[in-house]
CSV table of C-alpha atoms and ligand atoms in Angstrom, one decimal:
chain,number,residue,atom,x,y,z
A,1,MET,CA,-87.0,-58.7,-45.5
A,2,SER,CA,-89.5,-59.7,-43.0
A,3,ASN,CA,-87.9,-57.9,-40.0
A,4,ARG,CA,-86.9,-55.2,-41.6
A,5,GLU,CA,-88.9,-52.6,-39.5
A,6,ALA,CA,-88.2,-54.4,-36.3
A,7,HIS,CA,-84.9,-53.1,-35.9
A,8,PRO,CA,-84.9,-49.4,-38.4
A,9,SER,CA,-81.8,-48.6,-36.5
A,10,GLU,CA,-79.2,-51.3,-36.8
A,11,LEU,CA,-80.3,-51.7,-40.9
A,12,LEU,CA,-79.6,-47.6,-40.8
A,13,PHE,CA,-76.0,-48.1,-38.8
A,14,VAL,CA,-75.1,-50.5,-42.0
A,15,ALA,CA,-76.4,-48.7,-44.9
A,16,VAL,CA,-74.2,-45.5,-43.4
A,17,ALA,CA,-71.0,-47.9,-42.6
A,18,PRO,CA,-68.1,-45.5,-44.0
A,19,ALA,CA,-66.7,-46.4,-47.9
A,20,GLY,CA,-62.7,-45.7,-47.0
A,21,PRO,CA,-59.8,-46.2,-44.9
A,22,VAL,CA,-60.5,-47.8,-41.3
A,23,HIS,CA,-58.3,-48.5,-38.4
A,24,GLU,CA,-59.5,-49.8,-36.2
A,25,VAL,CA,-58.2,-53.7,-33.4
A,26,VAL,CA,-60.0,-56.0,-33.0
A,27,GLU,CA,-59.8,-58.2,-30.4
A,28,GLY,CA,-60.2,-61.9,-31.2
A,29,ARG,CA,-60.8,-64.4,-27.6
A,30,ASP,CA,-60.4,-66.9,-26.7
A,31,VAL,CA,-63.2,-69.9,-27.5
A,32,PRO,CA,-63.0,-74.2,-26.5
A,33,ILE,CA,-64.1,-75.7,-29.6
A,34,SER,CA,-63.6,-78.6,-27.8
A,35,ARG,CA,-62.6,-80.8,-24.8
A,36,THR,CA,-59.0,-80.1,-25.7
A,37,ASN,CA,-59.7,-77.8,-28.3
A,38,LEU,CA,-59.1,-73.4,-28.2
A,39,VAL,CA,-59.2,-71.7,-30.9
A,40,ASN,CA,-58.5,-67.7,-30.5
A,41,ARG,CA,-61.8,-66.2,-33.1
A,42,THR,CA,-61.8,-61.9,-34.0
A,43,LEU,CA,-64.8,-62.5,-37.1
A,44,PRO,CA,-68.1,-62.7,-36.0
A,45,HIS,CA,-67.5,-60.4,-33.6
A,46,ARG,CA,-69.9,-57.8,-32.2
A,47,ASP,CA,-68.6,-55.2,-34.1
A,48,ARG,CA,-67.4,-56.8,-37.2
A,49,ARG,CA,-69.6,-59.4,-38.5
A,50,MET,CA,-67.9,-59.7,-41.8
A,51,VAL,CA,-64.8,-58.7,-43.7
A,52,GLY,CA,-65.7,-59.2,-47.8
A,53,ALA,CA,-67.2,-62.7,-47.9
A,54,TRP,CA,-64.3,-63.7,-44.9
A,55,CYS,CA,-67.4,-65.0,-41.8
A,56,PHE,CA,-64.8,-66.2,-39.3
A,57,VAL,CA,-61.8,-66.4,-38.7
A,58,ASP,CA,-60.0,-68.8,-35.9
A,59,THR,CA,-56.4,-69.5,-35.3
A,60,TYR,CA,-54.9,-71.9,-32.8
A,61,GLY,CA,-51.5,-72.8,-31.9
A,62,PRO,CA,-48.7,-73.2,-32.3
A,63,ASP,CA,-50.0,-76.1,-29.3
A,64,ALA,CA,-47.5,-79.0,-28.5
A,65,VAL,CA,-49.6,-82.4,-30.4
A,66,VAL,CA,-46.8,-85.4,-29.8
A,67,THR,CA,-48.7,-86.9,-26.0
A,68,MET,CA,-52.1,-84.8,-26.7
A,69,PRO,CA,-54.7,-85.8,-28.2
A,70,GLY,CA,-54.0,-83.0,-31.4
A,71,MET,CA,-57.4,-81.9,-32.8
A,72,ARG,CA,-60.8,-84.0,-33.2
A,73,VAL,CA,-63.3,-82.1,-34.5
A,74,PRO,CA,-65.9,-84.9,-35.4
A,75,PRO,CA,-68.3,-85.2,-38.6
A,76,HIS,CA,-70.2,-82.3,-38.3
A,77,PRO,CA,-72.5,-80.5,-41.2
A,78,HIS,CA,-71.4,-77.3,-43.6
A,79,LEU,CA,-74.7,-75.3,-45.0
A,80,GLY,CA,-74.1,-71.6,-47.8
A,81,LEU,CA,-70.1,-71.3,-47.2
A,82,GLN,CA,-67.3,-72.5,-47.6
A,83,THR,CA,-64.3,-73.5,-45.1
A,84,VAL,CA,-60.7,-73.0,-45.3
A,85,SER,CA,-58.5,-75.0,-43.8
A,86,TRP,CA,-54.2,-73.7,-43.7
A,87,LEU,CA,-52.0,-75.1,-41.6
A,88,LEU,CA,-48.0,-72.7,-40.4
A,89,ALA,CA,-46.8,-76.1,-39.2
A,90,GLY,CA,-48.2,-79.3,-38.3
A,91,THR,CA,-50.8,-82.0,-40.0
A,92,ILE,CA,-54.6,-82.3,-39.8
A,93,GLU,CA,-56.3,-85.0,-41.6
A,94,HIS,CA,-60.0,-84.3,-43.4
A,95,ARG,CA,-63.1,-86.9,-44.3
A,96,ASP,CA,-66.2,-85.6,-45.9
A,97,SER,CA,-69.3,-87.2,-47.1
A,98,LEU,CA,-68.4,-86.6,-50.8
A,99,GLY,CA,-66.0,-89.7,-50.3
A,100,SER,CA,-62.4,-87.4,-49.5
A,101,LEU,CA,-60.0,-88.6,-47.4
A,102,GLN,CA,-57.1,-85.6,-47.5
A,103,LEU,CA,-54.0,-85.0,-45.8
A,104,VAL,CA,-53.1,-81.4,-45.1
A,105,ALA,CA,-49.6,-80.0,-45.0
A,106,PRO,CA,-48.2,-76.6,-44.6
A,107,GLY,CA,-48.2,-74.5,-48.0
A,108,GLU,CA,-51.1,-76.3,-48.6
A,109,LEU,CA,-55.0,-75.5,-49.7
A,110,ASN,CA,-58.1,-77.6,-48.3
A,111,LEU,CA,-60.6,-75.6,-49.3
A,112,MET,CA,-64.0,-76.9,-48.8
A,113,THR,CA,-66.8,-76.0,-50.7
A,114,ALA,CA,-70.3,-76.9,-48.7
A,115,GLY,CA,-73.3,-75.3,-51.0
A,116,ARG,CA,-76.4,-76.5,-50.1
A,117,GLY,CA,-74.9,-79.1,-48.0
A,118,ILE,CA,-72.3,-81.2,-46.7
A,119,SER,CA,-70.2,-82.6,-44.0
A,120,HIS,CA,-66.9,-83.8,-42.8
A,121,SER,CA,-64.1,-84.4,-39.7
A,122,GLU,CA,-61.0,-82.8,-39.2
A,123,GLU,CA,-58.3,-84.1,-36.5
A,124,SER,CA,-54.3,-85.0,-35.7
A,125,PRO,CA,-53.6,-88.4,-37.4
A,126,ARG,CA,-51.9,-91.0,-35.7
A,127,ASP,CA,-48.0,-90.2,-36.8
A,128,ARG,CA,-48.2,-86.3,-36.7
A,129,PRO,CA,-45.4,-83.6,-36.1
A,130,PRO,CA,-44.4,-82.6,-32.8
A,131,GLN,CA,-46.2,-79.5,-33.6
A,132,LEU,CA,-49.1,-77.8,-34.5
A,133,HIS,CA,-50.2,-74.2,-36.6
A,134,GLY,CA,-53.2,-73.4,-38.3
A,135,VAL,CA,-56.5,-70.6,-38.8
A,136,GLN,CA,-59.9,-72.0,-40.2
A,137,LEU,CA,-61.7,-69.4,-42.0
A,138,TRP,CA,-65.1,-69.3,-43.7
A,139,ILE,CA,-66.0,-67.8,-46.6
A,140,ALA,CA,-69.9,-66.8,-47.1
A,141,LEU,CA,-71.9,-67.6,-50.7
A,142,PRO,CA,-73.8,-65.0,-52.2
A,143,GLU,CA,-77.5,-66.4,-53.2
A,144,HIS,CA,-76.4,-67.1,-56.8
A,145,ALA,CA,-74.0,-70.1,-54.9
A,146,ARG,CA,-75.5,-70.7,-51.8
A,147,ALA,CA,-77.2,-73.9,-53.0
A,148,ALA,CA,-74.3,-75.1,-55.6
A,149,ASP,CA,-73.2,-78.7,-55.5
A,150,PRO,CA,-71.0,-79.8,-53.5
A,151,ARG,CA,-67.2,-79.8,-54.2
A,152,PHE,CA,-63.8,-80.3,-52.1
A,153,GLU,CA,-60.4,-78.9,-53.5
A,154,HIS,CA,-57.0,-79.9,-52.4
A,155,VAL,CA,-54.9,-77.0,-53.9
A,156,THR,CA,-50.6,-77.3,-54.4
A,157,ASP,CA,-50.2,-75.5,-57.1
A,158,LEU,CA,-50.8,-71.5,-55.1
A,159,PRO,CA,-49.0,-68.1,-56.3
A,160,ARG,CA,-45.8,-67.8,-54.3
A,161,PHE,CA,-44.0,-64.3,-55.1
A,162,GLU,CA,-41.8,-62.0,-53.4
A,163,LEU,CA,-42.8,-58.3,-52.9
A,164,ASP,CA,-39.7,-56.4,-51.7
A,165,ASP,CA,-38.9,-58.3,-47.8
A,166,VAL,CA,-42.8,-60.4,-47.5
A,167,ARG,CA,-42.9,-63.7,-49.5
A,168,ALA,CA,-46.7,-63.4,-49.9
A,169,THR,CA,-48.8,-67.0,-51.1
A,170,VAL,CA,-52.1,-66.5,-52.8
A,171,MET,CA,-54.7,-69.5,-50.8
A,172,VAL,CA,-57.5,-68.1,-52.9
A,173,GLY,CA,-59.0,-65.4,-54.4
A,174,THR,CA,-56.4,-62.8,-56.4
A,175,LEU,CA,-54.0,-60.0,-55.2
A,176,ALA,CA,-51.2,-58.5,-57.1
A,177,GLY,CA,-52.5,-59.7,-60.6
A,178,ARG,CA,-51.9,-63.0,-59.4
A,179,THR,CA,-54.4,-66.0,-58.8
A,180,SER,CA,-54.9,-68.9,-56.5
A,181,PRO,CA,-56.9,-71.9,-58.7
A,182,ALA,CA,-58.9,-72.5,-56.1
A,183,GLN,CA,-63.2,-71.8,-56.7
A,184,VAL,CA,-64.3,-69.5,-54.8
A,185,HIS,CA,-68.5,-67.5,-55.2
A,186,SER,CA,-66.8,-63.5,-55.2
A,187,PRO,CA,-64.3,-61.2,-56.0
A,188,LEU,CA,-62.1,-61.4,-52.9
A,189,VAL,CA,-59.0,-62.2,-51.5
A,190,GLY,CA,-56.9,-64.8,-48.8
A,191,ALA,CA,-53.2,-63.8,-48.6
A,192,ASP,CA,-50.5,-65.9,-46.2
A,193,LEU,CA,-47.6,-63.4,-46.1
A,194,GLU,CA,-44.2,-64.2,-43.9
A,195,VAL,CA,-42.4,-60.2,-43.5
A,196,ARG,CA,-38.9,-59.7,-42.4
A,197,GLY,CA,-38.7,-56.1,-43.5
A,198,ARG,CA,-40.1,-54.8,-45.0
A,199,GLY,CA,-42.5,-54.9,-47.8
A,200,SER,CA,-45.3,-53.3,-49.8
A,201,VAL,CA,-48.3,-54.8,-51.2
A,202,PRO,CA,-50.9,-53.4,-53.9
A,203,LEU,CA,-54.4,-53.9,-52.6
A,204,GLN,CA,-57.8,-53.4,-54.9
A,205,PRO,CA,-59.2,-50.5,-53.1
A,206,ALA,CA,-62.8,-51.6,-54.1
A,207,PHE,CA,-62.0,-54.2,-51.5
A,208,GLU,CA,-62.3,-54.0,-47.9
A,209,HIS,CA,-59.3,-55.9,-45.3
A,210,ALA,CA,-57.9,-56.9,-42.6
A,211,VAL,CA,-54.8,-58.8,-41.8
A,212,VAL,CA,-54.3,-61.4,-38.9
A,213,VAL,CA,-51.1,-61.9,-37.5
A,214,THR,CA,-50.5,-65.7,-37.2
A,215,SER,CA,-47.4,-65.7,-35.3
A,216,GLY,CA,-44.5,-63.0,-34.4
A,217,SER,CA,-45.3,-60.0,-35.1
A,218,VAL,CA,-45.9,-57.4,-38.0
A,219,VAL,CA,-46.1,-53.5,-38.4
A,220,VAL,CA,-49.0,-53.2,-40.2
A,221,ASP,CA,-51.0,-48.6,-40.7
A,222,GLY,CA,-48.3,-47.8,-38.4
A,223,GLU,CA,-50.1,-49.7,-35.2
A,224,ARG,CA,-47.8,-53.2,-33.8
A,225,LEU,CA,-49.6,-56.3,-34.5
A,226,THR,CA,-49.3,-59.7,-32.6
A,227,PRO,CA,-51.8,-63.0,-32.5
A,228,GLY,CA,-54.5,-63.0,-31.7
A,229,ARG,CA,-56.0,-59.8,-32.6
A,230,MET,CA,-57.2,-58.1,-36.8
A,231,LEU,CA,-56.5,-55.0,-38.4
A,232,TYR,CA,-59.6,-53.6,-39.8
A,233,LEU,CA,-58.1,-51.3,-42.8
A,234,GLY,CA,-61.8,-50.9,-44.5
A,235,SER,CA,-62.0,-49.9,-48.2
A,236,GLY,CA,-60.6,-47.5,-50.8
A,237,ARG,CA,-56.6,-48.3,-50.3
A,238,HIS,CA,-54.0,-49.0,-53.6
A,239,ALA,CA,-51.5,-50.4,-51.2
A,240,LEU,CA,-50.7,-51.2,-47.6
A,241,ASP,CA,-46.9,-51.3,-45.7
A,242,LEU,CA,-46.0,-54.0,-43.1
A,243,ALA,CA,-43.0,-54.3,-41.6
A,244,SER,CA,-40.7,-56.9,-39.2
A,245,ALA,CA,-37.6,-56.9,-37.6
A,246,ASP,CA,-37.7,-59.9,-36.1
A,247,GLY,CA,-39.3,-61.8,-38.8
A,248,GLY,CA,-43.8,-62.0,-38.7
A,249,ARG,CA,-45.9,-64.4,-41.1
A,250,CYS,CA,-49.9,-63.0,-41.3
A,251,LEU,CA,-53.1,-63.1,-43.7
A,252,LEU,CA,-54.2,-60.3,-45.5
A,253,LEU,CA,-58.4,-61.4,-46.8
A,254,GLY,CA,-60.3,-59.3,-48.0
A,255,GLY,CA,-63.0,-58.6,-50.8
A,256,GLU,CA,-65.9,-56.7,-52.4
A,257,PRO,CA,-67.8,-55.8,-49.5
A,258,PHE,CA,-70.6,-58.6,-48.6
A,259,GLU,CA,-73.8,-56.1,-49.3
A,260,GLU,CA,-76.5,-59.2,-48.6
A,261,GLU,CA,-78.1,-59.9,-45.2
A,262,ILE,CA,-76.9,-63.7,-44.0
A,263,VAL,CA,-78.5,-65.4,-40.3
A,264,MET,CA,-75.6,-67.5,-39.1
A,265,TRP,CA,-75.5,-70.5,-36.5
A,266,TRP,CA,-73.0,-72.4,-34.9
A,267,ASN,CA,-71.8,-74.7,-38.5
A,268,PHE,CA,-74.2,-72.7,-41.4
A,269,VAL,CA,-74.7,-69.3,-43.5
A,270,ALA,CA,-78.2,-69.4,-43.9
A,271,ARG,CA,-80.4,-65.9,-45.2
A,272,THR,CA,-83.2,-66.3,-42.7
A,273,HIS,CA,-84.2,-68.3,-38.8
A,274,HIS,CA,-86.4,-70.5,-41.0
A,275,GLU,CA,-84.1,-71.8,-43.1
A,276,ILE,CA,-81.1,-72.7,-39.9
A,277,VAL,CA,-84.2,-74.7,-37.9
A,278,ALA,CA,-84.0,-76.5,-41.7
A,279,ALA,CA,-81.2,-77.1,-41.6
A,280,ARG,CA,-80.8,-78.5,-37.9
A,281,GLU,CA,-83.6,-80.7,-37.5
A,282,GLN,CA,-82.2,-82.3,-41.2
A,283,TRP,CA,-78.7,-82.7,-39.5
A,284,MET,CA,-80.4,-84.0,-36.0
A,285,ALA,CA,-82.9,-87.0,-38.2
A,286,GLY,CA,-79.9,-88.1,-40.5
A,287,LEU,CA,-77.7,-87.7,-37.8
A,288,ASP,CA,-75.9,-91.7,-39.2
A,289,GLY,CA,-76.5,-89.9,-42.8
A,290,GLY,CA,-79.5,-90.2,-45.1
A,291,SER,CA,-80.0,-86.2,-45.4
A,292,VAL,CA,-78.4,-83.7,-47.3
A,293,PHE,CA,-75.1,-83.4,-45.4
A,294,GLY,CA,-75.1,-87.4,-45.7
A,295,ARG,CA,-72.5,-89.2,-44.0
A,296,VAL,CA,-68.2,-89.2,-42.8
A,297,GLU,CA,-67.0,-92.9,-43.9
A,298,GLY,CA,-64.0,-94.0,-41.5
A,299,PHE,CA,-64.3,-91.8,-38.8
A,300,ASP,CA,-63.5,-93.7,-35.0
A,301,GLY,CA,-66.6,-92.1,-33.4
A,302,ALA,CA,-70.2,-90.6,-33.4
A,303,SER,CA,-71.2,-87.1,-34.9
A,304,LEU,CA,-71.6,-83.9,-33.3
A,305,PRO,CA,-75.2,-82.9,-32.3
A,306,ALA,CA,-76.9,-79.7,-33.1
A,307,PRO,CA,-76.6,-77.5,-30.2
A,308,GLU,CA,-80.2,-75.7,-29.4
A,309,LEU,CA,-81.4,-72.8,-31.1
A,310,PRO,CA,-81.9,-69.7,-28.7
A,311,ASN,CA,-85.2,-69.0,-28.1
A,312,ALA,CA,-85.7,-65.3,-29.9
A,313,PRO,CA,-85.9,-66.3,-33.7
A,314,LEU,CA,-82.0,-65.9,-35.4
A,315,ARG,CA,-82.8,-62.6,-37.7
A,316,PRO,CA,-81.2,-61.9,-40.8
A,317,ARG,CA,-77.6,-59.4,-40.6
A,318,GLY,CA,-75.1,-57.6,-42.4
A,319,ARG,CA,-72.0,-57.1,-41.9
A,320,VAL,CA,-71.8,-54.6,-39.0
A,321,ARG,CA,-74.0,-55.2,-36.1
B,401,MN,MN1,-66.2,-77.7,-40.2
């Protein structure tokens, strides 16, 4: 709020963001997350920062992980967000500062609510299937929930149903009247859709939506989508037609437009530059535990240090650029 007058044009753009159906292809980009792990990131993007409360979308694989090291992400902190870990193939071992130790496999949801602070590690277990293929998604927590206690959920009894030739699994939120038992804090949907033929999925018109293909190809709103691209659909739609002749799989992500301006840096979602600086200092001061982010027990290796902050102050931003 303090820097509103410094960037009037950006705020005007946020204010006039169109309400209604949109057809906008967002090209993902390859991003290394460690020396051996490459992901494709479609959110945040310079043209689109959020879809509902969804603020981060990484897809990875399928990667051969028999002889390669597989995934290895040392302990690192999160603040003000939820992480969704969802696999199409393989397994990942999750540890966090609450003491959780959980293997996640395809069809199961790992949902971690950072709230006011948590740390975790994710790695391929020693005994593992030959391939790893999955997604990592973040959900920004609204003001009323962002200082909540940290929490970890492993959910296996997710709603699964068929809509014509589409097999849907609701990871979080609500789709077609079916609601995931996983705890979220704003109206949203995150669903995995396996398409073999044609089908139509009902949408909530108050939500904005996007589709990200994770394997094969799917025709959505007349656009043939393959992995690495997101189709942003705007709001005001009552249904979405999907088709795939050879079979394809995608994520449907949506939610009520997130009207709060956020500051997103590294693994933190906050509201001000000062909050980010304080979180970074806390993590660096307590790398071996003792900070609000706690300590991950049982990971064989050092925690991740935070990167340097940019020279210019971080500015709160809305859901579009
Ligand atoms: Mn993480």
